[in-house]
Amino acid sequence: MPPLDAVLTAWQFDWTALAVIVASGVLYGLALKSVAAKGRRWPLWRTLAFYVLGLGALTVLTCGFTGVYSAQLRWAFTLKITLMLFVVPLLIGLGKPLSLARAALSPSGIARLDGVLSNRLVRLVSNSMVAPLLGLALFSTFLTPAFYTLRTNPLAEALLTVGIPVLGLLMALPIIEEADFHRSSAFITLEILFVFIELLVDAVPGILLRLNGQVLDHITTRQSTLAWFPDPLRDQQLAGDLLWFICEIVDLPLIILMFMRFSRSDKREARGFDDLTDEQLDALNAEHLRRGR
């Protein structure tokens, strides 16, 4: 493992990441300014969570040690990608960017935002039954020679820097900001069942990386003369350990959040039934019986 001074002093300018970070920070700041101009207050802790935890973590991962050595170390690249997919979006989500946008936008702007969120592709990718499969497909490439291309190709690195946090947000925001992604309690139940299955499945690439006795990307030469660099097989095993561990650990808070989301959705539906008159309930029951025939 690297010495502490190597971890603390390894920094670079990742221009793609910096462009994403600056653009996100500016947009969030403009939304804060608009909310303040309307005489509303936005919680300070959410602002700090967005900037310090969310964008701060993204900066460290892309411009710090894991960004500097991701092309040479399989485990550094794996750590960067998995945290960008699972952890950074949760931290950004604490800032409630969609709720802030609704508070800042005009009615026409809110209508456009609703149009984007109701888009069929966005709704498909943002449900918990599809988004994890995309992550699993990505991690499965770590078992092929494409792993080397993903780590070393500048275009692939730029696409991952932009695409991975977006994919993570599509997984995290429907759970954190459920008001913008309307789901019935029955649908959420199916999502929870699927996440339990995915909890087992997404560990498979990490297990295979850890237990395989050969270098799967076929790059068997040592990537550096630094004494602390592992040999290629040990590097792959470390990458498998990290992928396996992070995928299993991060699923736990996601499941907890989904149970909380299910509870809120069930309460909303119960209140909706309580507000119905006897005539409306009779009509609803009759409609249900007709559909069951």
PDB file of C-alpha atoms in Angstrom:
ATOM      1  CA  MET A   1       0.000   0.000   0.000  1.00  0.00           C
ATOM      2  CA  PRO A   2       1.198   3.561  -0.648  1.00  0.00           C
ATOM      3  CA  PRO A   3       2.821   5.590   2.120  1.00  0.00           C
ATOM      4  CA  LEU A   4       0.777   8.395   3.617  1.00  0.00           C
ATOM      5  CA  ASP A   5       2.901  11.136   2.073  1.00  0.00           C
ATOM      6  CA  ALA A   6       2.315   9.682  -1.404  1.00  0.00           C
ATOM      7  CA  VAL A   7      -1.454   9.760  -0.816  1.00  0.00           C
ATOM      8  CA  LEU A   8      -1.457  13.323   0.514  1.00  0.00           C
ATOM      9  CA  THR A   9       0.862  14.861  -2.093  1.00  0.00           C
ATOM     10  CA  ALA A  10      -0.498  13.220  -5.267  1.00  0.00           C
ATOM     11  CA  TRP A  11      -2.602  15.845  -7.058  1.00  0.00           C
ATOM     12  CA  GLN A  12      -3.455  16.682 -10.661  1.00  0.00           C
ATOM     13  CA  PHE A  13      -5.766  18.865 -12.736  1.00  0.00           C
ATOM     14  CA  ASP A  14      -8.542  16.703 -14.168  1.00  0.00           C
ATOM     15  CA  TRP A  15     -10.051  19.262 -16.507  1.00  0.00           C
ATOM     16  CA  THR A  16     -13.190  17.263 -17.249  1.00  0.00           C
ATOM     17  CA  ALA A  17     -13.917  16.781 -13.563  1.00  0.00           C
ATOM     18  CA  LEU A  18     -13.150  20.409 -12.769  1.00  0.00           C
ATOM     19  CA  ALA A  19     -15.540  21.548 -15.514  1.00  0.00           C
ATOM     20  CA  VAL A  20     -18.310  19.362 -14.038  1.00  0.00           C
ATOM     21  CA  ILE A  21     -17.564  20.545 -10.491  1.00  0.00           C
ATOM     22  CA  VAL A  22     -17.440  24.251 -11.395  1.00  0.00           C
ATOM     23  CA  ALA A  23     -20.607  24.053 -13.521  1.00  0.00           C
ATOM     24  CA  SER A  24     -22.482  22.214 -10.754  1.00  0.00           C
ATOM     25  CA  GLY A  25     -21.284  24.658  -8.118  1.00  0.00           C
ATOM     26  CA  VAL A  26     -22.249  27.696 -10.193  1.00  0.00           C
ATOM     27  CA  LEU A  27     -25.733  26.340 -10.960  1.00  0.00           C
ATOM     28  CA  TYR A  28     -26.350  25.514  -7.305  1.00  0.00           C
ATOM     29  CA  GLY A  29     -25.114  28.973  -6.305  1.00  0.00           C
ATOM     30  CA  LEU A  30     -27.409  30.672  -8.817  1.00  0.00           C
ATOM     31  CA  ALA A  31     -30.328  28.664  -7.457  1.00  0.00           C
ATOM     32  CA  LEU A  32     -29.437  29.740  -3.915  1.00  0.00           C
ATOM     33  CA  LYS A  33     -29.350  33.370  -5.068  1.00  0.00           C
ATOM     34  CA  SER A  34     -32.757  33.027  -6.726  1.00  0.00           C
ATOM     35  CA  VAL A  35     -34.264  31.459  -3.608  1.00  0.00           C
ATOM     36  CA  ALA A  36     -32.853  34.253  -1.439  1.00  0.00           C
ATOM     37  CA  ALA A  37     -34.281  36.873  -3.839  1.00  0.00           C
ATOM     38  CA  LYS A  38     -37.731  35.329  -3.288  1.00  0.00           C
ATOM     39  CA  GLY A  39     -37.350  35.815   0.437  1.00  0.00           C
ATOM     40  CA  ARG A  40     -36.952  32.137   1.210  1.00  0.00           C
ATOM     41  CA  ARG A  41     -34.265  30.453   3.289  1.00  0.00           C
ATOM     42  CA  TRP A  42     -32.373  27.340   2.282  1.00  0.00           C
ATOM     43  CA  PRO A  43     -30.862  25.184   5.074  1.00  0.00           C
ATOM     44  CA  LEU A  44     -27.166  25.932   5.491  1.00  0.00           C
ATOM     45  CA  TRP A  45     -26.324  22.325   6.213  1.00  0.00           C
ATOM     46  CA  ARG A  46     -27.700  21.237   2.840  1.00  0.00           C
ATOM     47  CA  THR A  47     -25.538  23.817   1.091  1.00  0.00           C
ATOM     48  CA  LEU A  48     -22.470  22.612   2.983  1.00  0.00           C
ATOM     49  CA  ALA A  49     -23.338  18.989   2.202  1.00  0.00           C
ATOM     50  CA  PHE A  50     -23.546  19.764  -1.512  1.00  0.00           C
ATOM     51  CA  TYR A  51     -20.337  21.780  -1.752  1.00  0.00           C
ATOM     52  CA  VAL A  52     -18.088  20.274   0.919  1.00  0.00           C
ATOM     53  CA  LEU A  53     -19.186  16.639   1.015  1.00  0.00           C
ATOM     54  CA  GLY A  54     -20.521  16.094  -2.509  1.00  0.00           C
ATOM     55  CA  LEU A  55     -18.356  18.245  -4.777  1.00  0.00           C
ATOM     56  CA  GLY A  56     -15.459  18.009  -2.321  1.00  0.00           C
ATOM     57  CA  ALA A  57     -15.457  14.217  -2.497  1.00  0.00           C
ATOM     58  CA  LEU A  58     -15.662  14.321  -6.306  1.00  0.00           C
ATOM     59  CA  THR A  59     -12.666  16.687  -6.383  1.00  0.00           C
ATOM     60  CA  VAL A  60     -10.572  14.439  -4.134  1.00  0.00           C
ATOM     61  CA  LEU A  61     -11.418  11.304  -6.125  1.00  0.00           C
ATOM     62  CA  THR A  62     -10.661  12.786  -9.552  1.00  0.00           C
ATOM     63  CA  CYS A  63      -7.821  15.184  -8.754  1.00  0.00           C
ATOM     64  CA  GLY A  64      -6.262  13.415  -5.775  1.00  0.00           C
ATOM     65  CA  PHE A  65      -4.424  10.109  -5.373  1.00  0.00           C
ATOM     66  CA  THR A  66      -7.052   7.907  -7.027  1.00  0.00           C
ATOM     67  CA  GLY A  67      -7.150  10.198 -10.052  1.00  0.00           C
ATOM     68  CA  VAL A  68      -3.379  10.464 -10.365  1.00  0.00           C
ATOM     69  CA  TYR A  69      -2.761   6.709 -10.208  1.00  0.00           C
ATOM     70  CA  SER A  70      -6.000   5.339 -11.722  1.00  0.00           C
ATOM     71  CA  ALA A  71      -4.289   4.572 -15.049  1.00  0.00           C
ATOM     72  CA  GLN A  72      -1.500   2.615 -13.338  1.00  0.00           C
ATOM     73  CA  LEU A  73      -3.257   0.972 -10.399  1.00  0.00           C
ATOM     74  CA  ARG A  74      -6.322  -1.169 -10.887  1.00  0.00           C
ATOM     75  CA  TRP A  75      -7.348  -0.761  -7.254  1.00  0.00           C
ATOM     76  CA  ALA A  76      -7.080   3.053  -7.391  1.00  0.00           C
ATOM     77  CA  PHE A  77      -9.269   3.149 -10.515  1.00  0.00           C
ATOM     78  CA  THR A  78     -11.783   0.758  -8.928  1.00  0.00           C
ATOM     79  CA  LEU A  79     -11.920   2.822  -5.742  1.00  0.00           C
ATOM     80  CA  LYS A  80     -12.481   6.013  -7.738  1.00  0.00           C
ATOM     81  CA  ILE A  81     -15.257   4.590  -9.927  1.00  0.00           C
ATOM     82  CA  THR A  82     -17.175   2.802  -7.166  1.00  0.00           C
ATOM     83  CA  LEU A  83     -17.147   5.818  -4.837  1.00  0.00           C
ATOM     84  CA  MET A  84     -18.151   8.128  -7.700  1.00  0.00           C
ATOM     85  CA  LEU A  85     -21.073   5.805  -8.449  1.00  0.00           C
ATOM     86  CA  PHE A  86     -22.306   4.998  -4.952  1.00  0.00           C
ATOM     87  CA  VAL A  87     -21.044   7.571  -2.425  1.00  0.00           C
ATOM     88  CA  VAL A  88     -20.651  10.918  -4.240  1.00  0.00           C
ATOM     89  CA  PRO A  89     -24.288  10.944  -5.518  1.00  0.00           C
ATOM     90  CA  LEU A  90     -25.614  10.261  -1.999  1.00  0.00           C
ATOM     91  CA  LEU A  91     -23.550  13.163  -0.634  1.00  0.00           C
ATOM     92  CA  ILE A  92     -24.683  15.466  -3.451  1.00  0.00           C
ATOM     93  CA  GLY A  93     -28.257  14.315  -2.874  1.00  0.00           C
ATOM     94  CA  LEU A  94     -28.087  15.599   0.704  1.00  0.00           C
ATOM     95  CA  GLY A  95     -28.084  19.072  -0.839  1.00  0.00           C
ATOM     96  CA  LYS A  96     -31.512  18.347  -2.395  1.00  0.00           C
ATOM     97  CA  PRO A  97     -30.646  19.900  -5.795  1.00  0.00           C
ATOM     98  CA  LEU A  98     -34.059  19.130  -7.312  1.00  0.00           C
ATOM     99  CA  SER A  99     -35.943  20.655  -4.391  1.00  0.00           C
ATOM    100  CA  LEU A 100     -33.698  23.718  -4.602  1.00  0.00           C
ATOM    101  CA  ALA A 101     -34.364  23.970  -8.347  1.00  0.00           C
ATOM    102  CA  ARG A 102     -38.122  23.883  -7.745  1.00  0.00           C
ATOM    103  CA  ALA A 103     -37.798  26.643  -5.158  1.00  0.00           C
ATOM    104  CA  ALA A 104     -35.670  28.775  -7.489  1.00  0.00           C
ATOM    105  CA  LEU A 105     -37.352  28.290 -10.879  1.00  0.00           C
ATOM    106  CA  SER A 106     -40.313  30.134 -12.346  1.00  0.00           C
ATOM    107  CA  PRO A 107     -43.524  28.189 -13.111  1.00  0.00           C
ATOM    108  CA  SER A 108     -42.387  27.684 -16.719  1.00  0.00           C
ATOM    109  CA  GLY A 109     -39.001  26.458 -15.510  1.00  0.00           C
ATOM    110  CA  ILE A 110     -40.663  24.006 -13.137  1.00  0.00           C
ATOM    111  CA  ALA A 111     -42.802  22.749 -16.022  1.00  0.00           C
ATOM    112  CA  ARG A 112     -39.649  22.123 -18.079  1.00  0.00           C
ATOM    113  CA  LEU A 113     -38.038  20.317 -15.132  1.00  0.00           C
ATOM    114  CA  ASP A 114     -41.130  18.137 -14.771  1.00  0.00           C
ATOM    115  CA  GLY A 115     -40.931  17.380 -18.493  1.00  0.00           C
ATOM    116  CA  VAL A 116     -37.357  16.151 -18.117  1.00  0.00           C
ATOM    117  CA  LEU A 117     -38.149  14.040 -15.045  1.00  0.00           C
ATOM    118  CA  SER A 118     -41.193  12.488 -16.714  1.00  0.00           C
ATOM    119  CA  ASN A 119     -39.217  11.550 -19.825  1.00  0.00           C
ATOM    120  CA  ARG A 120     -39.558   7.824 -20.490  1.00  0.00           C
ATOM    121  CA  LEU A 121     -35.785   7.241 -20.635  1.00  0.00           C
ATOM    122  CA  VAL A 122     -35.160   9.128 -17.381  1.00  0.00           C
ATOM    123  CA  ARG A 123     -37.940   7.218 -15.625  1.00  0.00           C
ATOM    124  CA  LEU A 124     -36.566   3.914 -16.945  1.00  0.00           C
ATOM    125  CA  VAL A 125     -32.970   4.524 -15.917  1.00  0.00           C
ATOM    126  CA  SER A 126     -33.892   6.095 -12.561  1.00  0.00           C
ATOM    127  CA  ASN A 127     -35.840   3.145 -11.169  1.00  0.00           C
ATOM    128  CA  SER A 128     -33.981   0.814  -8.827  1.00  0.00           C
ATOM    129  CA  MET A 129     -34.536  -2.187 -11.076  1.00  0.00           C
ATOM    130  CA  VAL A 130     -32.581  -0.811 -14.060  1.00  0.00           C
ATOM    131  CA  ALA A 131     -29.902   1.522 -12.707  1.00  0.00           C
ATOM    132  CA  PRO A 132     -28.094  -1.191 -10.668  1.00  0.00           C
ATOM    133  CA  LEU A 133     -27.958  -3.387 -13.787  1.00  0.00           C
ATOM    134  CA  LEU A 134     -26.084  -0.611 -15.604  1.00  0.00           C
ATOM    135  CA  GLY A 135     -23.589  -0.499 -12.751  1.00  0.00           C
ATOM    136  CA  LEU A 136     -23.250  -4.277 -12.862  1.00  0.00           C
ATOM    137  CA  ALA A 137     -22.609  -4.116 -16.617  1.00  0.00           C
ATOM    138  CA  LEU A 138     -19.846  -1.568 -16.003  1.00  0.00           C
ATOM    139  CA  PHE A 139     -18.191  -3.646 -13.280  1.00  0.00           C
ATOM    140  CA  SER A 140     -18.376  -6.728 -15.487  1.00  0.00           C
ATOM    141  CA  THR A 141     -16.011  -5.012 -17.957  1.00  0.00           C
ATOM    142  CA  PHE A 142     -13.385  -5.120 -15.186  1.00  0.00           C
ATOM    143  CA  LEU A 143     -13.175  -8.846 -15.942  1.00  0.00           C
ATOM    144  CA  THR A 144     -12.119  -8.229 -19.544  1.00  0.00           C
ATOM    145  CA  PRO A 145      -9.248  -6.501 -21.413  1.00  0.00           C
ATOM    146  CA  ALA A 146     -11.546  -3.448 -21.624  1.00  0.00           C
ATOM    147  CA  PHE A 147     -10.505  -2.784 -18.016  1.00  0.00           C
ATOM    148  CA  TYR A 148      -7.152  -1.507 -19.275  1.00  0.00           C
ATOM    149  CA  THR A 149      -8.805   0.704 -21.911  1.00  0.00           C
ATOM    150  CA  LEU A 150     -11.151   2.256 -19.346  1.00  0.00           C
ATOM    151  CA  ARG A 151      -8.195   3.114 -17.116  1.00  0.00           C
ATOM    152  CA  THR A 152      -5.825   4.517 -19.726  1.00  0.00           C
ATOM    153  CA  ASN A 153      -7.840   5.957 -22.611  1.00  0.00           C
ATOM    154  CA  PRO A 154      -8.366   9.743 -22.127  1.00  0.00           C
ATOM    155  CA  LEU A 155     -11.738   9.728 -23.900  1.00  0.00           C
ATOM    156  CA  ALA A 156     -12.986   6.800 -21.818  1.00  0.00           C
ATOM    157  CA  GLU A 157     -11.786   8.559 -18.670  1.00  0.00           C
ATOM    158  CA  ALA A 158     -13.642  11.769 -19.608  1.00  0.00           C
ATOM    159  CA  LEU A 159     -16.854   9.882 -20.395  1.00  0.00           C
ATOM    160  CA  LEU A 160     -16.678   7.993 -17.090  1.00  0.00           C
ATOM    161  CA  THR A 161     -15.975  11.196 -15.159  1.00  0.00           C
ATOM    162  CA  VAL A 162     -19.192  12.699 -16.490  1.00  0.00           C
ATOM    163  CA  GLY A 163     -21.344   9.584 -16.849  1.00  0.00           C
ATOM    164  CA  ILE A 164     -20.657   7.727 -13.591  1.00  0.00           C
ATOM    165  CA  PRO A 165     -21.866  10.502 -11.216  1.00  0.00           C
ATOM    166  CA  VAL A 166     -24.919  11.040 -13.443  1.00  0.00           C
ATOM    167  CA  LEU A 167     -25.755   7.336 -13.270  1.00  0.00           C
ATOM    168  CA  GLY A 168     -25.245   7.435  -9.522  1.00  0.00           C
ATOM    169  CA  LEU A 169     -27.579  10.419  -9.195  1.00  0.00           C
ATOM    170  CA  LEU A 170     -30.228   8.580 -11.204  1.00  0.00           C
ATOM    171  CA  MET A 171     -30.018   5.815  -8.603  1.00  0.00           C
ATOM    172  CA  ALA A 172     -29.834   8.067  -5.533  1.00  0.00           C
ATOM    173  CA  LEU A 173     -32.182  10.985  -6.250  1.00  0.00           C
ATOM    174  CA  PRO A 174     -35.391   8.905  -6.642  1.00  0.00           C
ATOM    175  CA  ILE A 175     -34.742   7.592  -3.132  1.00  0.00           C
ATOM    176  CA  ILE A 176     -33.672  10.898  -1.547  1.00  0.00           C
ATOM    177  CA  GLU A 177     -36.122  13.169  -3.395  1.00  0.00           C
ATOM    178  CA  GLU A 178     -39.051  10.802  -3.879  1.00  0.00           C
ATOM    179  CA  ALA A 179     -41.535  13.644  -4.397  1.00  0.00           C
ATOM    180  CA  ASP A 180     -40.022  14.239  -7.846  1.00  0.00           C
ATOM    181  CA  PHE A 181     -40.144  10.541  -8.809  1.00  0.00           C
ATOM    182  CA  HIS A 182     -43.669   9.355  -8.082  1.00  0.00           C
ATOM    183  CA  ARG A 183     -43.760   5.641  -7.246  1.00  0.00           C
ATOM    184  CA  SER A 184     -46.551   3.613  -5.697  1.00  0.00           C
ATOM    185  CA  SER A 185     -45.849   1.625  -2.533  1.00  0.00           C
ATOM    186  CA  ALA A 186     -46.360  -1.592  -4.541  1.00  0.00           C
ATOM    187  CA  PHE A 187     -43.714  -0.532  -7.065  1.00  0.00           C
ATOM    188  CA  ILE A 188     -41.310   0.431  -4.259  1.00  0.00           C
ATOM    189  CA  THR A 189     -41.844  -3.025  -2.734  1.00  0.00           C
ATOM    190  CA  LEU A 190     -40.721  -4.598  -6.001  1.00  0.00           C
ATOM    191  CA  GLU A 191     -37.691  -2.285  -6.046  1.00  0.00           C
ATOM    192  CA  ILE A 192     -36.732  -3.366  -2.519  1.00  0.00           C
ATOM    193  CA  LEU A 193     -36.982  -7.045  -3.471  1.00  0.00           C
ATOM    194  CA  PHE A 194     -34.842  -6.399  -6.532  1.00  0.00           C
ATOM    195  CA  VAL A 195     -32.217  -4.536  -4.467  1.00  0.00           C
ATOM    196  CA  PHE A 196     -31.924  -7.548  -2.165  1.00  0.00           C
ATOM    197  CA  ILE A 197     -31.195  -9.717  -5.206  1.00  0.00           C
ATOM    198  CA  GLU A 198     -28.809  -7.125  -6.598  1.00  0.00           C
ATOM    199  CA  LEU A 199     -27.056  -7.074  -3.206  1.00  0.00           C
ATOM    200  CA  LEU A 200     -25.837 -10.574  -3.993  1.00  0.00           C
ATOM    201  CA  VAL A 201     -25.278 -10.168  -7.733  1.00  0.00           C
ATOM    202  CA  ASP A 202     -23.181  -6.996  -7.750  1.00  0.00           C
ATOM    203  CA  ALA A 203     -20.551  -8.716  -5.588  1.00  0.00           C
ATOM    204  CA  VAL A 204     -19.822 -11.224  -8.354  1.00  0.00           C
ATOM    205  CA  PRO A 205     -17.346  -9.091 -10.394  1.00  0.00           C
ATOM    206  CA  GLY A 206     -15.424  -8.247  -7.224  1.00  0.00           C
ATOM    207  CA  ILE A 207     -15.327 -11.897  -6.141  1.00  0.00           C
ATOM    208  CA  LEU A 208     -14.082 -12.996  -9.571  1.00  0.00           C
ATOM    209  CA  LEU A 209     -11.382 -10.315  -9.591  1.00  0.00           C
ATOM    210  CA  ARG A 210     -10.275 -11.390  -6.114  1.00  0.00           C
ATOM    211  CA  LEU A 211     -10.201 -15.134  -6.655  1.00  0.00           C
ATOM    212  CA  ASN A 212      -8.917 -15.362 -10.228  1.00  0.00           C
ATOM    213  CA  GLY A 213      -5.369 -16.645 -10.525  1.00  0.00           C
ATOM    214  CA  GLN A 214      -4.537 -14.799 -13.735  1.00  0.00           C
ATOM    215  CA  VAL A 215      -4.497 -11.146 -14.784  1.00  0.00           C
ATOM    216  CA  LEU A 216      -7.768 -10.689 -16.640  1.00  0.00           C
ATOM    217  CA  ASP A 217      -6.861  -7.547 -18.591  1.00  0.00           C
ATOM    218  CA  HIS A 218      -3.660  -9.296 -19.860  1.00  0.00           C
ATOM    219  CA  ILE A 219      -1.377  -6.417 -18.795  1.00  0.00           C
ATOM    220  CA  THR A 220       1.197  -8.371 -16.827  1.00  0.00           C
ATOM    221  CA  THR A 221       4.012  -5.822 -16.684  1.00  0.00           C
ATOM    222  CA  ARG A 222       4.563  -3.711 -13.584  1.00  0.00           C
ATOM    223  CA  GLN A 223       3.280  -0.182 -14.249  1.00  0.00           C
ATOM    224  CA  SER A 224       5.816   1.661 -12.082  1.00  0.00           C
ATOM    225  CA  THR A 225       9.219   1.264 -10.447  1.00  0.00           C
ATOM    226  CA  LEU A 226       7.933   2.640  -7.128  1.00  0.00           C
ATOM    227  CA  ALA A 227       8.630   0.158  -4.334  1.00  0.00           C
ATOM    228  CA  TRP A 228       5.074   0.209  -2.976  1.00  0.00           C
ATOM    229  CA  PHE A 229       3.447  -0.680  -6.297  1.00  0.00           C
ATOM    230  CA  PRO A 230       1.915  -4.193  -6.207  1.00  0.00           C
ATOM    231  CA  ASP A 231       2.498  -6.715  -8.961  1.00  0.00           C
ATOM    232  CA  PRO A 232      -0.326  -6.962 -11.555  1.00  0.00           C
ATOM    233  CA  LEU A 233      -2.049  -9.972  -9.963  1.00  0.00           C
ATOM    234  CA  ARG A 234      -1.957  -8.502  -6.471  1.00  0.00           C
ATOM    235  CA  ASP A 235      -3.218  -5.196  -7.907  1.00  0.00           C
ATOM    236  CA  GLN A 236      -6.176  -7.025  -9.448  1.00  0.00           C
ATOM    237  CA  GLN A 237      -6.889  -8.810  -6.152  1.00  0.00           C
ATOM    238  CA  LEU A 238      -6.905  -5.506  -4.271  1.00  0.00           C
ATOM    239  CA  ALA A 239      -9.310  -4.093  -6.862  1.00  0.00           C
ATOM    240  CA  GLY A 240     -11.567  -7.102  -6.316  1.00  0.00           C
ATOM    241  CA  ASP A 241     -11.453  -6.640  -2.540  1.00  0.00           C
ATOM    242  CA  LEU A 242     -12.465  -2.987  -2.820  1.00  0.00           C
ATOM    243  CA  LEU A 243     -15.217  -3.621  -5.381  1.00  0.00           C
ATOM    244  CA  TRP A 244     -16.663  -6.475  -3.353  1.00  0.00           C
ATOM    245  CA  PHE A 245     -16.527  -4.565  -0.053  1.00  0.00           C
ATOM    246  CA  ILE A 246     -17.904  -1.228  -1.307  1.00  0.00           C
ATOM    247  CA  CYS A 247     -20.755  -2.780  -3.302  1.00  0.00           C
ATOM    248  CA  GLU A 248     -21.923  -4.732  -0.262  1.00  0.00           C
ATOM    249  CA  ILE A 249     -21.527  -1.924   2.274  1.00  0.00           C
ATOM    250  CA  VAL A 250     -23.195   0.821   0.193  1.00  0.00           C
ATOM    251  CA  ASP A 251     -26.275  -1.318  -0.482  1.00  0.00           C
ATOM    252  CA  LEU A 252     -27.178  -1.242   3.225  1.00  0.00           C
ATOM    253  CA  PRO A 253     -27.915   2.523   3.505  1.00  0.00           C
ATOM    254  CA  LEU A 254     -29.706   2.354   0.139  1.00  0.00           C
ATOM    255  CA  ILE A 255     -32.016  -0.350   1.457  1.00  0.00           C
ATOM    256  CA  ILE A 256     -32.654   1.656   4.638  1.00  0.00           C
ATOM    257  CA  LEU A 257     -33.505   4.731   2.553  1.00  0.00           C
ATOM    258  CA  MET A 258     -35.834   2.646   0.388  1.00  0.00           C
ATOM    259  CA  PHE A 259     -37.680   1.341   3.460  1.00  0.00           C
ATOM    260  CA  MET A 260     -38.084   4.936   4.664  1.00  0.00           C
ATOM    261  CA  ARG A 261     -39.339   5.899   1.199  1.00  0.00           C
ATOM    262  CA  PHE A 262     -41.830   2.989   1.253  1.00  0.00           C
ATOM    263  CA  SER A 263     -43.126   4.109   4.664  1.00  0.00           C
ATOM    264  CA  ARG A 264     -43.717   7.675   3.463  1.00  0.00           C
ATOM    265  CA  SER A 265     -45.369   6.481   0.248  1.00  0.00           C
ATOM    266  CA  ASP A 266     -47.659   4.107   2.158  1.00  0.00           C
ATOM    267  CA  LYS A 267     -48.705   6.904   4.522  1.00  0.00           C
ATOM    268  CA  ARG A 268     -49.484   9.220   1.586  1.00  0.00           C
ATOM    269  CA  GLU A 269     -51.634   6.567  -0.071  1.00  0.00           C
ATOM    270  CA  ALA A 270     -53.423   5.848   3.209  1.00  0.00           C
ATOM    271  CA  ARG A 271     -54.208   9.550   3.653  1.00  0.00           C
ATOM    272  CA  GLY A 272     -55.473   9.634   0.067  1.00  0.00           C
ATOM    273  CA  PHE A 273     -57.952   6.841   0.802  1.00  0.00           C
ATOM    274  CA  ASP A 274     -59.033   8.527   4.034  1.00  0.00           C
ATOM    275  CA  ASP A 275     -59.912  11.674   2.082  1.00  0.00           C
ATOM    276  CA  LEU A 276     -62.281   9.797  -0.250  1.00  0.00           C
ATOM    277  CA  THR A 277     -66.029   9.890   0.369  1.00  0.00           C
ATOM    278  CA  ASP A 278     -68.070   6.687   0.719  1.00  0.00           C
ATOM    279  CA  GLU A 279     -69.380   7.125  -2.825  1.00  0.00           C
ATOM    280  CA  GLN A 280     -65.859   7.523  -4.208  1.00  0.00           C
ATOM    281  CA  LEU A 281     -64.686   4.418  -2.336  1.00  0.00           C
ATOM    282  CA  ASP A 282     -67.619   2.415  -3.709  1.00  0.00           C
ATOM    283  CA  ALA A 283     -66.803   3.579  -7.245  1.00  0.00           C
ATOM    284  CA  LEU A 284     -63.120   2.693  -6.749  1.00  0.00           C
ATOM    285  CA  ASN A 285     -63.984  -0.791  -5.467  1.00  0.00           C
ATOM    286  CA  ALA A 286     -66.360  -1.370  -8.345  1.00  0.00           C
ATOM    287  CA  GLU A 287     -63.669  -0.349 -10.843  1.00  0.00           C
ATOM    288  CA  HIS A 288     -61.199  -2.699  -9.175  1.00  0.00           C
ATOM    289  CA  LEU A 289     -63.663  -5.599  -9.368  1.00  0.00           C
ATOM    290  CA  ARG A 290     -64.341  -4.936 -13.061  1.00  0.00           C
ATOM    291  CA  ARG A 291     -60.594  -5.032 -13.824  1.00  0.00           C
ATOM    292  CA  GLY A 292     -60.234  -8.314 -11.950  1.00  0.00           C
ATOM    293  CA  ARG A 293     -62.715 -10.133 -14.197  1.00  0.00           C
TER     294      ARG A 293
END
